[in-house]
Amino acid sequence: MKIPNIITLVRIFLIPCLVVAFYLPSEWSRYAAAGVFALAAATDWVDGYLARKLNQATAFGAFLDPVADKLTVAVALIMLVEDYTDIYLTLSAAIIVGRELVISALREWMAEIGKRGSVSVSMLGKIKTGFQMSAIFFLLLAEPYSDLANAAMLVLYCAAVLTVWSMWIYLKASWTELVRDL
């Protein structure tokens, strides 16, 4: 088992830890949940870096890494939607999770037809992820509707806009293939 794959598996193991930390009946549960989320986000960067640096990229890692990312983000957003009960946060979460489902399916399909490169990760996607991870971290950390939480919600709204924009770019890049058999 390669080191980057072990780190990715740890990230998946952190998901139930995130949920448990978030729902602990304690004053420090939000700090614990934010810390677990930050650790998961950091391991996402570390496993990719090590896979490239140590030349340990694998098909298993290429499959598992985005799954771990999407699961972590989806679970965190679900908890936040419940915690905040805010329509704009809920819409942002739905946009982010929906986009991940659409783009994952699109990438899988494009790979099947040999055109995976046209929907590879872009710089806009990386920026979107930065906004998204930062917003989720601070929303987990802050008390709902505090000044920090309100600022984090604005960042999440920006992430949702970037999410739609990046989805549009991916769909535009694959549109010819998508409508070929209509």
Short mmCIF file of C-alpha atoms in Angstrom, two decimals:
data_model
loop_
_atom_site.label_atom_id
_atom_site.label_comp_id
_atom_site.label_asym_id
_atom_site.label_seq_id
_atom_site.Cartn_x
_atom_site.Cartn_y
_atom_site.Cartn_z
CA MET A 1 0.00 0.00 0.00
CA LYS A 2 1.44 3.34 -1.08
CA ILE A 3 1.73 6.22 1.41
CA PRO A 4 -0.61 8.60 -0.51
CA ASN A 5 -3.30 5.90 -0.60
CA ILE A 6 -2.98 5.33 3.14
CA ILE A 7 -3.40 9.08 3.70
CA THR A 8 -6.51 9.07 1.50
CA LEU A 9 -7.95 6.17 3.49
CA VAL A 10 -7.26 8.12 6.69
CA ARG A 11 -9.26 11.00 5.20
CA ILE A 12 -12.22 8.66 4.69
CA PHE A 13 -11.83 7.43 8.28
CA LEU A 14 -11.96 11.07 9.41
CA ILE A 15 -15.52 11.47 8.05
CA PRO A 16 -17.25 9.63 10.92
CA CYS A 17 -14.85 11.40 13.30
CA LEU A 18 -16.07 14.72 11.87
CA VAL A 19 -19.70 13.76 12.46
CA VAL A 20 -19.08 12.55 16.00
CA ALA A 21 -17.04 15.66 16.86
CA PHE A 22 -19.74 17.96 15.46
CA TYR A 23 -22.54 16.37 17.48
CA LEU A 24 -20.68 15.97 20.77
CA PRO A 25 -22.63 17.69 23.56
CA SER A 26 -19.70 19.89 24.48
CA GLU A 27 -18.67 23.52 24.29
CA TRP A 28 -15.65 22.56 22.21
CA SER A 29 -17.43 20.32 19.69
CA ARG A 30 -17.36 22.99 16.98
CA TYR A 31 -13.59 23.40 17.45
CA ALA A 32 -13.11 19.65 17.27
CA ALA A 33 -15.23 19.34 14.12
CA ALA A 34 -13.42 22.24 12.45
CA GLY A 35 -10.08 20.67 13.43
CA VAL A 36 -11.04 17.29 11.96
CA PHE A 37 -12.24 19.01 8.79
CA ALA A 38 -9.01 21.02 8.54
CA LEU A 39 -6.99 17.82 8.96
CA ALA A 40 -8.99 16.14 6.22
CA ALA A 41 -8.49 19.13 3.92
CA ALA A 42 -4.75 19.14 4.63
CA THR A 43 -4.44 15.42 3.93
CA ASP A 44 -6.09 16.03 0.55
CA TRP A 45 -3.21 18.30 -0.38
CA VAL A 46 -0.57 16.05 1.22
CA ASP A 47 -1.62 12.84 -0.50
CA GLY A 48 -1.58 14.48 -3.93
CA TYR A 49 1.77 16.11 -3.27
CA LEU A 50 3.32 12.85 -2.07
CA ALA A 51 1.87 10.86 -4.95
CA ARG A 52 3.62 13.21 -7.38
CA LYS A 53 6.81 13.71 -5.36
CA LEU A 54 7.35 10.01 -4.57
CA ASN A 55 6.09 8.88 -7.97
CA GLN A 56 3.42 6.82 -6.19
CA ALA A 57 0.34 7.77 -8.20
CA THR A 58 -1.95 4.76 -8.59
CA ALA A 59 -5.26 3.99 -10.27
CA PHE A 60 -6.68 3.24 -6.81
CA GLY A 61 -5.57 6.66 -5.55
CA ALA A 62 -6.92 8.41 -8.65
CA PHE A 63 -10.28 6.78 -7.94
CA LEU A 64 -10.34 7.14 -4.15
CA ASP A 65 -9.01 10.70 -3.74
CA PRO A 66 -11.96 12.50 -5.38
CA VAL A 67 -14.39 10.15 -3.63
CA ALA A 68 -12.87 11.06 -0.25
CA ASP A 69 -13.04 14.77 -1.13
CA LYS A 70 -16.65 14.68 -2.21
CA LEU A 71 -17.77 12.58 0.76
CA THR A 72 -16.04 14.89 3.24
CA VAL A 73 -17.53 18.03 1.70
CA ALA A 74 -21.01 16.51 1.30
CA VAL A 75 -21.15 15.28 4.90
CA ALA A 76 -19.93 18.63 6.25
CA LEU A 77 -22.45 20.54 4.16
CA ILE A 78 -25.30 18.28 5.26
CA MET A 79 -24.45 18.94 8.90
CA LEU A 80 -24.21 22.68 8.27
CA VAL A 81 -27.56 22.76 6.44
CA GLU A 82 -29.16 21.17 9.48
CA ASP A 83 -27.33 23.46 11.90
CA TYR A 84 -28.00 26.76 10.15
CA THR A 85 -31.44 26.20 8.59
CA ASP A 86 -30.73 29.03 6.15
CA ILE A 87 -32.19 28.88 2.64
CA TYR A 88 -29.13 30.47 1.00
CA LEU A 89 -26.73 28.10 2.73
CA THR A 90 -28.98 25.19 1.73
CA LEU A 91 -29.10 26.35 -1.90
CA SER A 92 -25.32 26.80 -1.94
CA ALA A 93 -24.85 23.31 -0.49
CA ALA A 94 -27.24 21.82 -3.05
CA ILE A 95 -25.40 23.57 -5.89
CA ILE A 96 -22.02 22.37 -4.65
CA VAL A 97 -23.09 18.75 -4.10
CA GLY A 98 -25.11 18.69 -7.33
CA ARG A 99 -22.20 20.00 -9.34
CA GLU A 100 -19.92 17.34 -7.88
CA LEU A 101 -22.34 14.62 -8.95
CA VAL A 102 -22.71 16.05 -12.46
CA ILE A 103 -18.99 16.58 -13.02
CA SER A 104 -18.06 13.18 -11.58
CA ALA A 105 -20.50 11.50 -13.97
CA LEU A 106 -19.27 13.68 -16.83
CA ARG A 107 -15.63 12.81 -16.15
CA GLU A 108 -16.43 9.10 -15.95
CA TRP A 109 -18.34 9.22 -19.22
CA MET A 110 -15.68 11.30 -20.98
CA ALA A 111 -13.05 8.80 -19.82
CA GLU A 112 -15.11 5.97 -21.32
CA ILE A 113 -15.07 7.68 -24.71
CA GLY A 114 -11.37 8.55 -24.42
CA LYS A 115 -11.78 12.29 -23.86
CA ARG A 116 -11.02 12.60 -20.13
CA GLY A 117 -8.45 15.36 -20.75
CA SER A 118 -11.11 17.84 -21.84
CA VAL A 119 -12.66 17.75 -18.35
CA SER A 120 -9.53 17.60 -16.20
CA VAL A 121 -9.22 19.75 -13.08
CA SER A 122 -8.78 23.45 -13.87
CA MET A 123 -7.35 26.36 -11.92
CA LEU A 124 -10.90 27.68 -11.46
CA GLY A 125 -11.80 24.35 -9.86
CA LYS A 126 -8.88 24.69 -7.46
CA ILE A 127 -9.91 28.25 -6.54
CA LYS A 128 -13.50 27.07 -6.02
CA THR A 129 -12.23 24.31 -3.75
CA GLY A 130 -10.20 26.83 -1.73
CA PHE A 131 -13.25 29.03 -1.18
CA GLN A 132 -15.42 26.02 -0.40
CA MET A 133 -13.01 24.45 2.12
CA SER A 134 -12.37 27.77 3.86
CA ALA A 135 -16.08 28.51 4.13
CA ILE A 136 -16.90 25.06 5.48
CA PHE A 137 -14.07 25.24 8.01
CA PHE A 138 -15.25 28.58 9.41
CA LEU A 139 -18.92 27.56 9.34
CA LEU A 140 -18.05 24.47 11.37
CA LEU A 141 -15.97 26.56 13.76
CA ALA A 142 -18.28 29.53 14.31
CA GLU A 143 -21.52 29.73 16.21
CA PRO A 144 -24.37 30.02 13.71
CA TYR A 145 -25.07 33.59 12.62
CA SER A 146 -22.08 35.05 14.44
CA ASP A 147 -20.05 37.64 12.52
CA LEU A 148 -17.52 34.93 11.59
CA ALA A 149 -20.29 32.60 10.41
CA ASN A 150 -21.93 35.35 8.36
CA ALA A 151 -18.60 36.12 6.67
CA ALA A 152 -18.07 32.41 6.01
CA MET A 153 -21.54 32.18 4.49
CA LEU A 154 -20.58 34.93 2.04
CA VAL A 155 -17.49 32.93 1.11
CA LEU A 156 -19.69 29.84 0.62
CA TYR A 157 -21.99 31.86 -1.66
CA CYS A 158 -18.91 32.84 -3.69
CA ALA A 159 -17.91 29.18 -3.80
CA ALA A 160 -21.38 28.33 -5.13
CA VAL A 161 -21.03 30.94 -7.89
CA LEU A 162 -17.58 29.58 -8.78
CA THR A 163 -19.10 26.08 -8.71
CA VAL A 164 -21.70 27.01 -11.33
CA TRP A 165 -19.07 28.80 -13.42
CA SER A 166 -16.67 25.84 -13.37
CA MET A 167 -19.51 23.42 -14.17
CA TRP A 168 -20.44 25.59 -17.13
CA ILE A 169 -16.85 25.44 -18.40
CA TYR A 170 -16.74 21.64 -18.08
CA LEU A 171 -20.10 21.21 -19.78
CA LYS A 172 -19.12 23.61 -22.55
CA ALA A 173 -15.88 21.67 -23.13
CA SER A 174 -17.80 18.42 -23.50
CA TRP A 175 -20.97 19.73 -25.14
CA THR A 176 -20.18 18.41 -28.62
CA GLU A 177 -19.80 14.90 -27.24
CA LEU A 178 -22.85 15.22 -24.98
CA VAL A 179 -25.25 16.15 -27.81
CA ARG A 180 -23.70 13.99 -30.54
CA ASP A 181 -26.47 11.36 -30.43
CA LEU A 182 -29.50 13.59 -29.82
#
